[in-house]
Short mmCIF file of C-alpha atoms and ligand atoms in Angstrom, two decimals:
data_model
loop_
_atom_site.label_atom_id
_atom_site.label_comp_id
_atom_site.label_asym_id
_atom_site.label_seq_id
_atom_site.Cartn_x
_atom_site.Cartn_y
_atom_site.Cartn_z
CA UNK M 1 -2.58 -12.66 -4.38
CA UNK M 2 -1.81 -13.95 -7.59
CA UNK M 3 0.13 -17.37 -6.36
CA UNK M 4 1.76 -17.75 -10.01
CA UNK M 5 2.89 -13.93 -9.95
CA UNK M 6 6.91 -13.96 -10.64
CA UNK M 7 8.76 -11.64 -8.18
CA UNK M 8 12.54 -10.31 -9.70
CA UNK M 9 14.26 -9.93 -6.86
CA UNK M 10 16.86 -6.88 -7.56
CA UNK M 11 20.50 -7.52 -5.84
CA UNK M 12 22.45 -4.34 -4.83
CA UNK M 13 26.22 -5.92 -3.76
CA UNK M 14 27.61 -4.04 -0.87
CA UNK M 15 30.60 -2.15 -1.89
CA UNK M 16 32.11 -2.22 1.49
CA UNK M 17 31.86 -5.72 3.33
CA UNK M 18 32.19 -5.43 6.90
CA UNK M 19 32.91 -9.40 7.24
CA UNK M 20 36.81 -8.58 7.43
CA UNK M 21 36.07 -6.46 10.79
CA UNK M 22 33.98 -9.32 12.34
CA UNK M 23 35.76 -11.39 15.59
CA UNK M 24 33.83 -14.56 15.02
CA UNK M 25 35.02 -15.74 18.34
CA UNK M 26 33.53 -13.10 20.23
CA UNK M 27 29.71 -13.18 19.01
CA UNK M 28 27.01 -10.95 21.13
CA UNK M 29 23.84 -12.12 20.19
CA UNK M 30 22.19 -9.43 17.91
CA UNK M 31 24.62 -6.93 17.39
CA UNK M 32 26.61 -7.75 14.24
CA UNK M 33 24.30 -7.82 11.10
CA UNK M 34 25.22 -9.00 7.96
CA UNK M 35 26.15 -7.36 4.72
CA UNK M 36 23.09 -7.58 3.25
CA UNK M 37 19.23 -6.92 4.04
CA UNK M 38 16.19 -7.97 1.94
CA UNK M 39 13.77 -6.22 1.60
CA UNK M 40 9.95 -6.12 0.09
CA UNK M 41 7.42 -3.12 -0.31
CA UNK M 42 3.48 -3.89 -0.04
CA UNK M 43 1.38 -1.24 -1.47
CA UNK M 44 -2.36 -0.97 -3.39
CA UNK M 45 -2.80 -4.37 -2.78
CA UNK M 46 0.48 -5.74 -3.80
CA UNK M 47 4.06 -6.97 -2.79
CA UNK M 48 6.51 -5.01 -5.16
CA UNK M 49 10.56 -3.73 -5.32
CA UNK M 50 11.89 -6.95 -3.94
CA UNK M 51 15.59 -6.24 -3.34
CA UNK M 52 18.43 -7.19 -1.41
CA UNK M 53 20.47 -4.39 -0.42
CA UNK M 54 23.18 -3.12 1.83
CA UNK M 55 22.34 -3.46 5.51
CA UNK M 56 21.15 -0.06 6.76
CA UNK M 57 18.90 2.31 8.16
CA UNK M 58 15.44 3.25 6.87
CA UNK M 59 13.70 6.30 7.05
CA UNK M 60 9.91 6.51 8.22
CA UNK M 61 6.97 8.83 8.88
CA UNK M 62 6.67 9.58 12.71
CA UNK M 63 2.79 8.55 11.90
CA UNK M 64 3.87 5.35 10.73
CA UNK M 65 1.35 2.90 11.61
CA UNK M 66 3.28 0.33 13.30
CA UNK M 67 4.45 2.74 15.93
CA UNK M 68 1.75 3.86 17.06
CA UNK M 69 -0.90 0.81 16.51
CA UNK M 70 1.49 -2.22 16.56
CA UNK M 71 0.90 -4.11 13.22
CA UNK M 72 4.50 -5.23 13.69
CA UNK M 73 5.25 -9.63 13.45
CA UNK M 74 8.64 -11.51 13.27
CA UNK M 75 10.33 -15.01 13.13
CA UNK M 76 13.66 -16.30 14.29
CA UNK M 77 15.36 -18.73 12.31
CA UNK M 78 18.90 -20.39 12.01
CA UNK M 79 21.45 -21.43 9.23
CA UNK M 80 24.14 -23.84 9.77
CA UNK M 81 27.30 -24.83 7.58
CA UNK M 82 28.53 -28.21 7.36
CA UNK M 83 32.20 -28.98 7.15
CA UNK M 84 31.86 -28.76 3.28
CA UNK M 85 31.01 -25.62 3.68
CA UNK M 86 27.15 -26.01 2.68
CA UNK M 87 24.78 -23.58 3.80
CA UNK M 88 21.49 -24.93 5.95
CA UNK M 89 18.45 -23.22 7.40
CA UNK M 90 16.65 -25.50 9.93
CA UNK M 91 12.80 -26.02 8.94
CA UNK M 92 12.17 -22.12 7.29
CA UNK M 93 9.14 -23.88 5.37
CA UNK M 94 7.64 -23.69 9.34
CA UNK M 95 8.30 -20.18 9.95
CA UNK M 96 7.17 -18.83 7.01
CA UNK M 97 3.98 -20.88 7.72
CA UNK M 98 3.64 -19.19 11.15
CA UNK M 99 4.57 -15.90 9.54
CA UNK M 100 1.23 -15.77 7.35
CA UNK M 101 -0.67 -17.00 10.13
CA UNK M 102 0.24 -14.38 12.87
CA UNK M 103 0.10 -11.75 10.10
CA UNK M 104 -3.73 -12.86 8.89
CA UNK M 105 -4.80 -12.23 13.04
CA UNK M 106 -3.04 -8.80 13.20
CA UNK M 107 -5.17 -7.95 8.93
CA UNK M 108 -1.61 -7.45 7.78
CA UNK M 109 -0.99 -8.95 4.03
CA UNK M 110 0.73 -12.87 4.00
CA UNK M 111 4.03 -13.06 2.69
CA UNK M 112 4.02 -15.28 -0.57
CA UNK M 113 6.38 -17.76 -0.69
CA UNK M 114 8.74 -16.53 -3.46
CA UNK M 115 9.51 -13.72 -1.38
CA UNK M 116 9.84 -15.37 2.23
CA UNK M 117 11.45 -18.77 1.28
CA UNK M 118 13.19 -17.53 -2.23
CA UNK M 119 14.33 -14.25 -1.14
CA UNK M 120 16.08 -16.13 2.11
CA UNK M 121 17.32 -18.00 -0.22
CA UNK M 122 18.76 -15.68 -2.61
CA UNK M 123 20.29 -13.78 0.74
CA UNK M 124 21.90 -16.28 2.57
CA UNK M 125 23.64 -17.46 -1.01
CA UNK M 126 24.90 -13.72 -1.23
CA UNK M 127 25.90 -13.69 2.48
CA UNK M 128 27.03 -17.51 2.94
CA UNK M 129 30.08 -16.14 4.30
CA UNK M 130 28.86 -14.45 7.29
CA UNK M 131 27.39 -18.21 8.33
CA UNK M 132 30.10 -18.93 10.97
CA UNK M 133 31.58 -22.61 10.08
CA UNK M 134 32.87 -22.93 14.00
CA UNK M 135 30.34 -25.72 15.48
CA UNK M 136 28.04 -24.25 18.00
CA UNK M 137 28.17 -20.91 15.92
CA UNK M 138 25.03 -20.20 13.56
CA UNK M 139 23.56 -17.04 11.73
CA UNK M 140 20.27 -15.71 13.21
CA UNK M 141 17.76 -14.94 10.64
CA UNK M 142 15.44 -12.02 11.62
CA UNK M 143 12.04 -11.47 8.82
CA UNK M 144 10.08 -9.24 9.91
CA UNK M 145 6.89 -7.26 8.92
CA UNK M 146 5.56 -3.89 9.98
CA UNK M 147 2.81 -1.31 8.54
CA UNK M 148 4.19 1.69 6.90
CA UNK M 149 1.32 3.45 6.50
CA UNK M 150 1.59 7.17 7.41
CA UNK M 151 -1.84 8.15 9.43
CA UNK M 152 -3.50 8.27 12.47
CA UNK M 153 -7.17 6.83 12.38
CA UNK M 154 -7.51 3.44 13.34
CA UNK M 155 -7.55 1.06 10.53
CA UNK M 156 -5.23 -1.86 9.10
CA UNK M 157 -2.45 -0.19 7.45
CA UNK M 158 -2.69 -0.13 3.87
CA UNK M 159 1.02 0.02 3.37
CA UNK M 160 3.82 -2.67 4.89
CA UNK M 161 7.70 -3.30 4.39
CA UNK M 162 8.95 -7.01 4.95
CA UNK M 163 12.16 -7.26 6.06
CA UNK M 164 15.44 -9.87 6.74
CA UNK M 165 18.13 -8.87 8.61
CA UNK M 166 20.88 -11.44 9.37
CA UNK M 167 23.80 -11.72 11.53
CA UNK M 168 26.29 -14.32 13.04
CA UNK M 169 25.66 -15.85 16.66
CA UNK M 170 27.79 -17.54 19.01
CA UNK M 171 27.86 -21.15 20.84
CA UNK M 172 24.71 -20.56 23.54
CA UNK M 173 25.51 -22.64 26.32
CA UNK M 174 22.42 -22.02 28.46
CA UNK M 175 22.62 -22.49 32.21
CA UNK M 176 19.53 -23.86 33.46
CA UNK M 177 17.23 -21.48 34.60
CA UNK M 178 14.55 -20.65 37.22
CA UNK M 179 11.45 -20.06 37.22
CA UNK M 180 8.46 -18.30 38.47
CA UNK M 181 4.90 -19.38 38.34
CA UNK M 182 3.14 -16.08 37.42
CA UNK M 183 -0.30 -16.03 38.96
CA UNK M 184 -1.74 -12.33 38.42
CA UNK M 185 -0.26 -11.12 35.17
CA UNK M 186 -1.24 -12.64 31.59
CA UNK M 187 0.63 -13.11 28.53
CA UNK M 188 -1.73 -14.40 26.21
CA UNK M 189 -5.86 -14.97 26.73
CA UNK M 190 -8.23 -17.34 24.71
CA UNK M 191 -9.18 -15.52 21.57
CA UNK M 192 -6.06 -13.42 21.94
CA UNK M 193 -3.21 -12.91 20.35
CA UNK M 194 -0.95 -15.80 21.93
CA UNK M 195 -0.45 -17.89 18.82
CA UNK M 196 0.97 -15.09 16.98
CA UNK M 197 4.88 -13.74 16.95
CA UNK M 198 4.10 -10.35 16.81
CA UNK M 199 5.73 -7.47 19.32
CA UNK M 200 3.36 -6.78 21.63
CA UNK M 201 3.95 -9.58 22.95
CA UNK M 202 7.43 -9.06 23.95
CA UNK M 203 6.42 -5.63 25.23
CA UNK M 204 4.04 -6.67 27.35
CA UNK M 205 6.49 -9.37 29.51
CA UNK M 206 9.29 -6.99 30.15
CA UNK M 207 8.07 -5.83 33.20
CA UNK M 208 6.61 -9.05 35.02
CA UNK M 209 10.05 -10.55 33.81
CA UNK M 210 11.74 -7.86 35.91
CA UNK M 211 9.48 -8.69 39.12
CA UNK M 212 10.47 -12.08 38.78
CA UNK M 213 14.24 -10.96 38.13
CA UNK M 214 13.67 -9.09 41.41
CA UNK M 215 12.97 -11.92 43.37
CA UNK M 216 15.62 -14.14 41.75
CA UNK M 217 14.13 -15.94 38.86
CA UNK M 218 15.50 -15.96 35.68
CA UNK M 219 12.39 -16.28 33.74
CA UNK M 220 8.43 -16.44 34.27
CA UNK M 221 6.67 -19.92 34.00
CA UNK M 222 3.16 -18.08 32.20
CA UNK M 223 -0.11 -19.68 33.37
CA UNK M 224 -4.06 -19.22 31.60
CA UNK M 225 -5.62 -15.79 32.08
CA UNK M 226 -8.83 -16.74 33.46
CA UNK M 227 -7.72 -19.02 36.63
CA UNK M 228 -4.08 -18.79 36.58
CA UNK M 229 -4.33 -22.75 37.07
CA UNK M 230 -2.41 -23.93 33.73
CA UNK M 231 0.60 -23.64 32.57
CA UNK M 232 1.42 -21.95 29.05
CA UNK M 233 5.12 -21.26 28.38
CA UNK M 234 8.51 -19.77 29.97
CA UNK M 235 9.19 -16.47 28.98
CA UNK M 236 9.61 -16.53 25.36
CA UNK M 237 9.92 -20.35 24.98
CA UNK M 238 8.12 -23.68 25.00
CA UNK M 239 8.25 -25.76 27.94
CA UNK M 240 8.54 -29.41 27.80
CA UNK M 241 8.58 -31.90 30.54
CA UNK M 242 9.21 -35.84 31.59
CA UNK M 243 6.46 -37.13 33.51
CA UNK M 244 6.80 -41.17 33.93
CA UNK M 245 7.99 -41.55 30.63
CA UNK M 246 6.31 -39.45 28.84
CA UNK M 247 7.40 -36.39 26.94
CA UNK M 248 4.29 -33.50 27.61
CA UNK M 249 4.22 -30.35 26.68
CA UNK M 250 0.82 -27.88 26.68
CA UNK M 251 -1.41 -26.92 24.02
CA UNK M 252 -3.52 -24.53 22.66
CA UNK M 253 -4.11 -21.04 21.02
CA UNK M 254 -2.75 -19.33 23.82
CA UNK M 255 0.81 -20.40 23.38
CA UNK M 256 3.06 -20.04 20.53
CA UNK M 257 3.35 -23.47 18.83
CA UNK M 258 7.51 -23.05 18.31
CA UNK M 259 9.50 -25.08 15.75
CA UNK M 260 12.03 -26.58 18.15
CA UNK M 261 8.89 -27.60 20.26
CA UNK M 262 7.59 -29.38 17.39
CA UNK M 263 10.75 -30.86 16.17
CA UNK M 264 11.52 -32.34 19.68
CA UNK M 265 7.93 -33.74 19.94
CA UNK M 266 8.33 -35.64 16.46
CA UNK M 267 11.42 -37.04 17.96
CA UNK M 268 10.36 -38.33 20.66
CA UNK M 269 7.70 -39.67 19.41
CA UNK M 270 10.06 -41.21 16.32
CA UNK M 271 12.30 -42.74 19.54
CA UNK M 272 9.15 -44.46 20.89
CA UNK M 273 8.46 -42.29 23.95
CA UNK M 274 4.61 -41.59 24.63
CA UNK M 275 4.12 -38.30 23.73
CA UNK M 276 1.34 -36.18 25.24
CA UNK M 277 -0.15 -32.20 24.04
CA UNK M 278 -2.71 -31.40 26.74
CA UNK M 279 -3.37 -28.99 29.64
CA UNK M 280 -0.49 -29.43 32.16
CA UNK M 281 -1.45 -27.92 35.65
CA UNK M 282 0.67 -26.34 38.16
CA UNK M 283 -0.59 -28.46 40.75
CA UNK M 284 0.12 -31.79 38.42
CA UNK M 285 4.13 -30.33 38.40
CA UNK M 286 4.25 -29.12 41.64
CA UNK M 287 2.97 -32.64 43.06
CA UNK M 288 5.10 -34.56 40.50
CA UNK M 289 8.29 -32.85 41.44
CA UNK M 290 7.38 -33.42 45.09
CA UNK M 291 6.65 -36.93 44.21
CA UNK M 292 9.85 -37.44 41.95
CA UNK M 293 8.27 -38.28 38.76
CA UNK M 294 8.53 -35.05 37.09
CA UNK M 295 12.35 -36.34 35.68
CA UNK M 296 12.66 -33.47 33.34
CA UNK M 297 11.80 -30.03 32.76
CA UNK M 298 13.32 -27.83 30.05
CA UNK M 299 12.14 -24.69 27.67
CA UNK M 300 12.73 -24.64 23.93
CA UNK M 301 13.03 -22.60 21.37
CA UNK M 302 15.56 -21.33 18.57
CA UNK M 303 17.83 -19.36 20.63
CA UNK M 304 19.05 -22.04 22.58
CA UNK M 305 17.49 -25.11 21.52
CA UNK M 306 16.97 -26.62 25.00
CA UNK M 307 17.12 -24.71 28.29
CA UNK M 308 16.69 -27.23 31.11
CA UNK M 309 15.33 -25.74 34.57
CA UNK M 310 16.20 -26.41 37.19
CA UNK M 311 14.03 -24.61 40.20
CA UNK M 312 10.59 -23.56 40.27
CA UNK M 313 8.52 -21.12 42.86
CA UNK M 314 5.01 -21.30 43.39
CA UNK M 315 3.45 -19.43 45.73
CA UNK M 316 6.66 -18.31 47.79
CA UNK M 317 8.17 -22.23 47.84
CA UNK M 318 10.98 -23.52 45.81
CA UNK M 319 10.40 -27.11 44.13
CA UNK M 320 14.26 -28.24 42.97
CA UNK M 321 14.17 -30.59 39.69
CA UNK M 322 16.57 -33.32 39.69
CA UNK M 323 20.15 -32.64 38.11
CA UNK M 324 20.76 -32.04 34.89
CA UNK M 325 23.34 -34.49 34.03
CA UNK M 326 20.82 -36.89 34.98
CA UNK M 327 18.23 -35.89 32.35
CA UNK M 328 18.07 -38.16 29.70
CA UNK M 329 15.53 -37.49 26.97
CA UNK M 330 17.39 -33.11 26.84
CA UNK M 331 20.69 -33.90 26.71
CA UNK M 332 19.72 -36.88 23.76
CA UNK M 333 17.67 -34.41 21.85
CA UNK M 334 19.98 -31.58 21.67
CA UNK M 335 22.73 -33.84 20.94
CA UNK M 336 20.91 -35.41 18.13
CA UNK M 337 19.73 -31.85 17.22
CA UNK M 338 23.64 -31.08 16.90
CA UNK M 339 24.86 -33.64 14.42
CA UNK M 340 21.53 -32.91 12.33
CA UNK M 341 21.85 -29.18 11.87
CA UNK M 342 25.75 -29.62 11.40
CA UNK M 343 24.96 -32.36 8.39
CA UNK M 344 27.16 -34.86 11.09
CA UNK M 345 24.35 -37.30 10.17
CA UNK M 346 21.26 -38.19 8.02
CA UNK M 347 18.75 -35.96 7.57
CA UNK M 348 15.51 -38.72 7.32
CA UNK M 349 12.94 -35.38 8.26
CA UNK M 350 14.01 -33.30 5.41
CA UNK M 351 14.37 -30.70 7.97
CA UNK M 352 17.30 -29.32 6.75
CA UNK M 353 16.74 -26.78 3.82
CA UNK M 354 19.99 -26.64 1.40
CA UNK M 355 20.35 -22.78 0.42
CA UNK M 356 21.24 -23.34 -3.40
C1 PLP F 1 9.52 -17.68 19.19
C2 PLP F 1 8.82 -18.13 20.43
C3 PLP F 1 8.91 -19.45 20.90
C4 PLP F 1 9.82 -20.50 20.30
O1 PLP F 1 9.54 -20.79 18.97
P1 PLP F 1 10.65 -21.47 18.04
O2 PLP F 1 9.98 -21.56 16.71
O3 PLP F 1 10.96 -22.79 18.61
O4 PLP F 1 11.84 -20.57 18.05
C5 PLP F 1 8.15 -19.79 22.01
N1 PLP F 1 7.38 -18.89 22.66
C6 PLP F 1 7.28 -17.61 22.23
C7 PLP F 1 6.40 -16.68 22.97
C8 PLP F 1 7.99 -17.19 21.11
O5 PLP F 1 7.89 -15.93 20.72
#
């Protein structure tokens, strides 16, 4: 990849916005798309026909790699507008990081950067209307990357099509949740494909989520693959907890290192809490709950920010965390998190990335 190589990017205006038909109080998450769609072509060795068009459907071989082999990654993202009316996407530069590195594990082609982070650009300029100004409201940015290539043998696919979709989101004021330590089924093993945001992985929770949903937990509370001992994530979120007073949360290749995760370490660690990545067991939680020092537990990720939790099974026994209201350090950082994203106060992180 030539990194100097200048990509046009080719606009094709909708000629029939559906923003007029949109109930902006009334958001379901994922099912109003914006106006416009960008998208890329990657072909003999090369991204080409960078465009932003209509949102719409796309035709496809029924051989189509992706289908059948699952060379198929994605990021979530959100935009915010201030009460001037200015458009901002919270930390992008981090996702289209992650992006390159889940595609290099699954030998799919990295994204360069005037694609990812221009053509966002360029896209939520055209569709800065469709970025609901009501606080608590954002737009939901969806890239994605898949292989095109029509053919059944087993290799990398030799063609791909990036992809953003958009689309306005409601206020998500999460209940806290439950959760189930999962000690025979695996997400994500050492040497796997954990670290990566890529389909599969969603595919392969749905059913030990529904167990769990069976026996009335909201989510699953993932532990290591080889002794079940550790804990790795909730559902499709980071987990963060308070032990003493300090702000842990586990580590390694085996869990997807999330931007919200991130952003709420660096701020805790900016507020002068001790801050802690290491292997958490489910014994450590389990007798820190029991012991009341476990003061918070909550799951993070774009969606919903924070997520706190508020009951946990192991082994057929409930451990209760203590009420939410009580809980400190969450209900600071998601404030805080608020006033950021909205441009209510300084931005000293440079987190927020002004679309142009
Ligand atoms: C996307 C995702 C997260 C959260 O990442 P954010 O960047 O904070 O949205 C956590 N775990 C899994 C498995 C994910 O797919």
């Amino acid at each position: 990849m030539n990194a100097t190589e200048n990509y046009s990017i080719r606009v094709e205006p909708t000629q029939n916005s559906r923003l007029s038909q949109v109930d902006f109080d009334n958001l379901k998450f994922g099912k109003i798309l914006s106006d416009h769609m960008l998208v890329a072509d990657y072909d003999d060795g090369e991204w080409k026909d960078v465009s932003i068009v209509p949102y719409g459907d796309i035709s496809f071989s029924p051989s189509m790699s992706a289908l059948h082999y699952g060379q198929a990654i994605f990021e979530g993202i959100k935009a915010y507008k201030f009460a001037d009316g200015t458009v901002s996407i919270f930390r992008p530069d981090r996702n289209w990081e992650r992006f390159n590195k889940s595609a290099a594990r699954l030998q799919m082609p990295e994204v360069p950067e005037e694609i990812f982070m221009d053509g966002l650009n360029k896209l939520l300029d055209i569709d800065r209307n469709w970025v609901p100004a009501k606080e608590g409201s954002s737009l939901y940015i969806r890239p994605f990357m898949f292989g095109t290539e029509a053919a059944l043998g087993v290799h990398p696919s030799k063609s791909y099509k990036f992809i953003i979709i958009t689309g306005p989101v409601g206020a998500y004021y999460s209940k806290p949740i439950s959760l189930k330590v999962e000690t025979y089924y695996t997400r994500a093993a050492e040497g796997g494909v954990g670290f990566s945001k890529n389909a599969g992985n969603y595919a392969l929770s749905l059913y030990p989520t529904q167990l769990a949903n069976d026996e009335g937990y909201d989510q699953i509370m993932w532990t290591d693959a080889s002794e079940h001992k550790y804990i790795e994530e909730a559902g499709t979120a980071n987990l963060i907890f308070r032990i003493g007073d300090t702000i842990i949360t586990p580590h390694g290749d085996t869990i997807l290192h999330g931007v919200t995760r991130r952003t709420i370490m660096e701020l805790a660690e900016k507020w002068g809490y001790k801050t802690e990545q290491r292997k958490v067991s489910v014994q450590e939680l389990i007798d820190g709950i029991k012991a009341g020092t476990v003061t918070e537990a909550f799951a993070a990720g774009t969606a919903a920010t924070i997520t706190d939790i508020s009951r946990i099974g192991f082994e057929g026994q409930d451990y209760n965390l203590p009420p939410v209201e009580g809980r400190e350090f969450s209900n600071k950082v998601l404030h805080y998190l608020n006033e950021l994203r909205y441009g209510k106060v300084a931005d000293p992180f440079g987190w927020n990335y002004l679309v142009k």
